[in-house]
mmCIF file of C-alpha atoms in Angstrom:
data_model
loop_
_atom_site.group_PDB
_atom_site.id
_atom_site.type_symbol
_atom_site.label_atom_id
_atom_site.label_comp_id
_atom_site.label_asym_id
_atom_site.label_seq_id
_atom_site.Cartn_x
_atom_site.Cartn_y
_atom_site.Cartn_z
ATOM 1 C CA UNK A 1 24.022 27.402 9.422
ATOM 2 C CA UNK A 2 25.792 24.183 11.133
ATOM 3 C CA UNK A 3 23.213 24.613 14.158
ATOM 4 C CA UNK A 4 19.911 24.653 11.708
ATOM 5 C CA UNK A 5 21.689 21.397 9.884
ATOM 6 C CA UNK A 6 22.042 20.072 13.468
ATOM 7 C CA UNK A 7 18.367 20.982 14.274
ATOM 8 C CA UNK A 8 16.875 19.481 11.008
ATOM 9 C CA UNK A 9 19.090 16.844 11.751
ATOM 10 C CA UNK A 10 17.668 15.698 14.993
ATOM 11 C CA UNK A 11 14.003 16.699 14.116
ATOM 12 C CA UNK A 12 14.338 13.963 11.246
ATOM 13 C CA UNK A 13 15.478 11.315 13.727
ATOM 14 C CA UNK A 14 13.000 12.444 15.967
ATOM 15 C CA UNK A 15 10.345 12.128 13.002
ATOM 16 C CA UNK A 16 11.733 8.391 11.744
ATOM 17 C CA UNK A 17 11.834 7.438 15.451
ATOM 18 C CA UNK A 18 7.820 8.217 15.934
ATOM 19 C CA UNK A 19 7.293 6.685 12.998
ATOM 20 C CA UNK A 20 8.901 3.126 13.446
ATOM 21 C CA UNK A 21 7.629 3.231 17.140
ATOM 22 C CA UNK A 22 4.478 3.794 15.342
ATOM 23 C CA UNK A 23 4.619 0.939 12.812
ATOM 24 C CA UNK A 24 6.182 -1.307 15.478
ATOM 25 C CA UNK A 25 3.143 -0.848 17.528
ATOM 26 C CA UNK A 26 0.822 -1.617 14.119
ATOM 27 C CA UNK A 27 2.641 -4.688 13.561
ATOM 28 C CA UNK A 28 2.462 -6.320 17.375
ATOM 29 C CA UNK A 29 -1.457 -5.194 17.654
ATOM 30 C CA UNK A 30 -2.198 -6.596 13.670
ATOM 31 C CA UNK A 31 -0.088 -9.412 14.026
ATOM 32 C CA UNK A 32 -1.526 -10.539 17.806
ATOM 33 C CA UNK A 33 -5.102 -9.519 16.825
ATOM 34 C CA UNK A 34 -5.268 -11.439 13.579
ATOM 35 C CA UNK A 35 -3.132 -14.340 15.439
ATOM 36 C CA UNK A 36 -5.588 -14.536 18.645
ATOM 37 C CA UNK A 37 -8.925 -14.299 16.218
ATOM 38 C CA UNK A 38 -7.891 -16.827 13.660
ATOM 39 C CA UNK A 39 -7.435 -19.290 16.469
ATOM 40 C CA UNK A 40 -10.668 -18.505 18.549
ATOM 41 C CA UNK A 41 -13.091 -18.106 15.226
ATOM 42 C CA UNK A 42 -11.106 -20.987 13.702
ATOM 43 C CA UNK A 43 -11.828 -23.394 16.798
ATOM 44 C CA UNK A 44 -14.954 -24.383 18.523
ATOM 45 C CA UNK A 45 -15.949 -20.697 18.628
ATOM 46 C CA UNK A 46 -17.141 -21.179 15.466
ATOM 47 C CA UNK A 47 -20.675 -22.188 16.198
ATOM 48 C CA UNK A 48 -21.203 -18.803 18.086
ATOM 49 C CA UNK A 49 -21.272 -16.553 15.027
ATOM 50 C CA UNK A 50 -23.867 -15.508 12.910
ATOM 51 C CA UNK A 51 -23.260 -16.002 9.097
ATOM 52 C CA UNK A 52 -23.622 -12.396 8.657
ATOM 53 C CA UNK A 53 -20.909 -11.601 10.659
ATOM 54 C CA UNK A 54 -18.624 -14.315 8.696
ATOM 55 C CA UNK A 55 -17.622 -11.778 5.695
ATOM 56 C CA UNK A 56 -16.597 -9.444 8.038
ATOM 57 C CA UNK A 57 -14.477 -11.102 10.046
ATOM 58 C CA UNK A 58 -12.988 -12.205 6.586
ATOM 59 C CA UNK A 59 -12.567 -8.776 5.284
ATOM 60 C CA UNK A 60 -11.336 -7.308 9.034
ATOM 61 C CA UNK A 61 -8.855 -10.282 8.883
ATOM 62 C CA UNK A 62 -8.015 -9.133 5.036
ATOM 63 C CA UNK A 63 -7.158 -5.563 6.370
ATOM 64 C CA UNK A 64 -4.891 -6.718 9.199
ATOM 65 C CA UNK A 65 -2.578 -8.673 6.755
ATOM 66 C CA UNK A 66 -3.067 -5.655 4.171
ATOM 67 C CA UNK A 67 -2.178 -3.551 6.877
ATOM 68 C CA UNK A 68 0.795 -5.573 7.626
ATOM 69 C CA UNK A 69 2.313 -5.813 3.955
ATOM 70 C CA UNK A 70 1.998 -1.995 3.313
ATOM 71 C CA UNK A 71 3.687 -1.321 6.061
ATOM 72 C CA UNK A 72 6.553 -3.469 5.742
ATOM 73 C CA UNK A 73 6.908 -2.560 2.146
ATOM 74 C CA UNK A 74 6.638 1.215 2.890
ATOM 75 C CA UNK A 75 9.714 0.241 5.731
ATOM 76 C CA UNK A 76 11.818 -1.263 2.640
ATOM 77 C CA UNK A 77 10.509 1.904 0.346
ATOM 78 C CA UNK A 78 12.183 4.197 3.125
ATOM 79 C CA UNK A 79 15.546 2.024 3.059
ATOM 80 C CA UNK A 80 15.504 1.969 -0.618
ATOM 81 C CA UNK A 81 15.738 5.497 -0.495
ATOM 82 C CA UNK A 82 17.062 6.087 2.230
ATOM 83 C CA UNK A 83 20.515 4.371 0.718
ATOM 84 C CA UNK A 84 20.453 6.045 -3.228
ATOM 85 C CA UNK A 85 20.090 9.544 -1.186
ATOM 86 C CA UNK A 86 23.396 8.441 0.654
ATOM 87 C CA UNK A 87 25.175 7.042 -2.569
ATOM 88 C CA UNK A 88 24.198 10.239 -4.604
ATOM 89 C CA UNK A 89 25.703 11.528 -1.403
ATOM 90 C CA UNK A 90 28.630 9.644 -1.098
ATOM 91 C CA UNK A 91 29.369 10.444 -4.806
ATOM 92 C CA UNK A 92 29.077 13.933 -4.442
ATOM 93 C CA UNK A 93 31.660 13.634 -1.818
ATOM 94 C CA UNK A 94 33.999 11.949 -3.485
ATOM 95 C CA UNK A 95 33.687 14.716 -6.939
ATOM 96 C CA UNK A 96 31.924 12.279 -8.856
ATOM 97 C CA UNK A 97 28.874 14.500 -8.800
ATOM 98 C CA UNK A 98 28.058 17.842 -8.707
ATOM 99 C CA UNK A 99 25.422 19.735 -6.621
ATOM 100 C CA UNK A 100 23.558 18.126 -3.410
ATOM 101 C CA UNK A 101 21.620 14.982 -4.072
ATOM 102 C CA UNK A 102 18.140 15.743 -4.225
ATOM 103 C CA UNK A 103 15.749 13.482 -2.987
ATOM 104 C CA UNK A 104 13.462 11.159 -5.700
ATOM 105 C CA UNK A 105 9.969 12.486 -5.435
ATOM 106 C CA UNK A 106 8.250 9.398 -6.646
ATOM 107 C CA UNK A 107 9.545 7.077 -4.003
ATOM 108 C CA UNK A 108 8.020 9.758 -1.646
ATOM 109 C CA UNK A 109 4.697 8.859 -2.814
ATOM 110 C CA UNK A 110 4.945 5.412 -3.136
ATOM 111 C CA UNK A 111 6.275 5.069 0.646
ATOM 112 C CA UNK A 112 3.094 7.669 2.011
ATOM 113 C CA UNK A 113 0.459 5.558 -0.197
ATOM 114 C CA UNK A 114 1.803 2.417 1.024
ATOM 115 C CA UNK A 115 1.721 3.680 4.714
ATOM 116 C CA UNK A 116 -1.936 5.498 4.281
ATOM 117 C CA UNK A 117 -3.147 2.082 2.843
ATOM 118 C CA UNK A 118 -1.571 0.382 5.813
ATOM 119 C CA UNK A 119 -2.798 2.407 8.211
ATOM 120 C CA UNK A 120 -6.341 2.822 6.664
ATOM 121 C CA UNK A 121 -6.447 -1.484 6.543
ATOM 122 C CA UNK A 122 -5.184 -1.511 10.431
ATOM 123 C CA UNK A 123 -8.367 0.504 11.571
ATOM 124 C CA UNK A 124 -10.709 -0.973 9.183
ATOM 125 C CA UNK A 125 -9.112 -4.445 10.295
ATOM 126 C CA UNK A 126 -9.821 -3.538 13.810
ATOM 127 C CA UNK A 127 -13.182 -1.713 13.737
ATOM 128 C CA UNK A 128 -14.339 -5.247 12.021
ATOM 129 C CA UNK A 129 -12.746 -7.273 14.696
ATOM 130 C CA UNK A 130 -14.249 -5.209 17.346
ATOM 131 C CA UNK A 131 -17.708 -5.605 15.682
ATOM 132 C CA UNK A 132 -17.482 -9.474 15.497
ATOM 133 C CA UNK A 133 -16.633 -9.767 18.724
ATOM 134 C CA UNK A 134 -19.044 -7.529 20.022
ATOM 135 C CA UNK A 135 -21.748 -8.924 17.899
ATOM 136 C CA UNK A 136 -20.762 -12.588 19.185
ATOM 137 C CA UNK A 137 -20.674 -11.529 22.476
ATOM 138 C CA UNK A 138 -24.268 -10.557 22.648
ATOM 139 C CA UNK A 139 -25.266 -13.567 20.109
ATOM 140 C CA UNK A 140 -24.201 -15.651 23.200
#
């Protein structure tokens, strides 16, 4: 039993470690791409795009930040719950409670709808970005 505890263990550290390599790599590419784009559309650069591709840009630039805040908030949804699990824990330990802490099913949710709707916003947010500059480039 102690080896399947150590097993689940170290497949959920593996499984938390993917997923904040994961959201790391969301946050440099969201945060450089909306950084980069805001300064070349915002600039001189201007002139080159079409005002059909304005709303888009908008809405890509939208999705990046969107992306951003669901992500971070999903990070302090996991650390939320992450520390009543250990107190229910840590009282359980101590006699204060009986039976193993279960887990709150409702915080599940919230943290997997606010990472969906980040990671949904990041590729929308991107895809848009890749069409403006696409679209510019030939416009030039």
């Amino acid at each position: 039993m102690a080896d399947e505890n150590e097993q689940f263990n170290a497949h959920q550290a593996d499984v938390r470690g993917r997923a904040d390599s994961l959201v790391r790599a969301i946050f440099i590419l969201a945060g450089g791409s909306l950084t980069v784009s805001i300064g070349f559309f915002s600039g001189s650069s201007r002139e080159l795009l079409s005002a059909a591709l304005i709303p888009i840009l908008q809405a890509s630039w939208w999705g990046l930040f969107i992306s951003i805040l669901s992500l971070a908030s999903s990070l302090v949804a996991i650390i939320g719950r992450d520390y009543a699990f250990g107190e229910r824990w840590r009282q359980k330990i101590y006699g204060k409670r009986q039976g193993a802490p279960n887990d709150p099913g409702w915080c599940e949710w919230l943290i997997w709808i606010l990472a969906a709707t980040g990671f949904v916003c990041f590729i929308f947010g991107m895809i848009g970005l890749a069409y403006v500059a696409s679209a510019t480039v030939s416009n030039a």
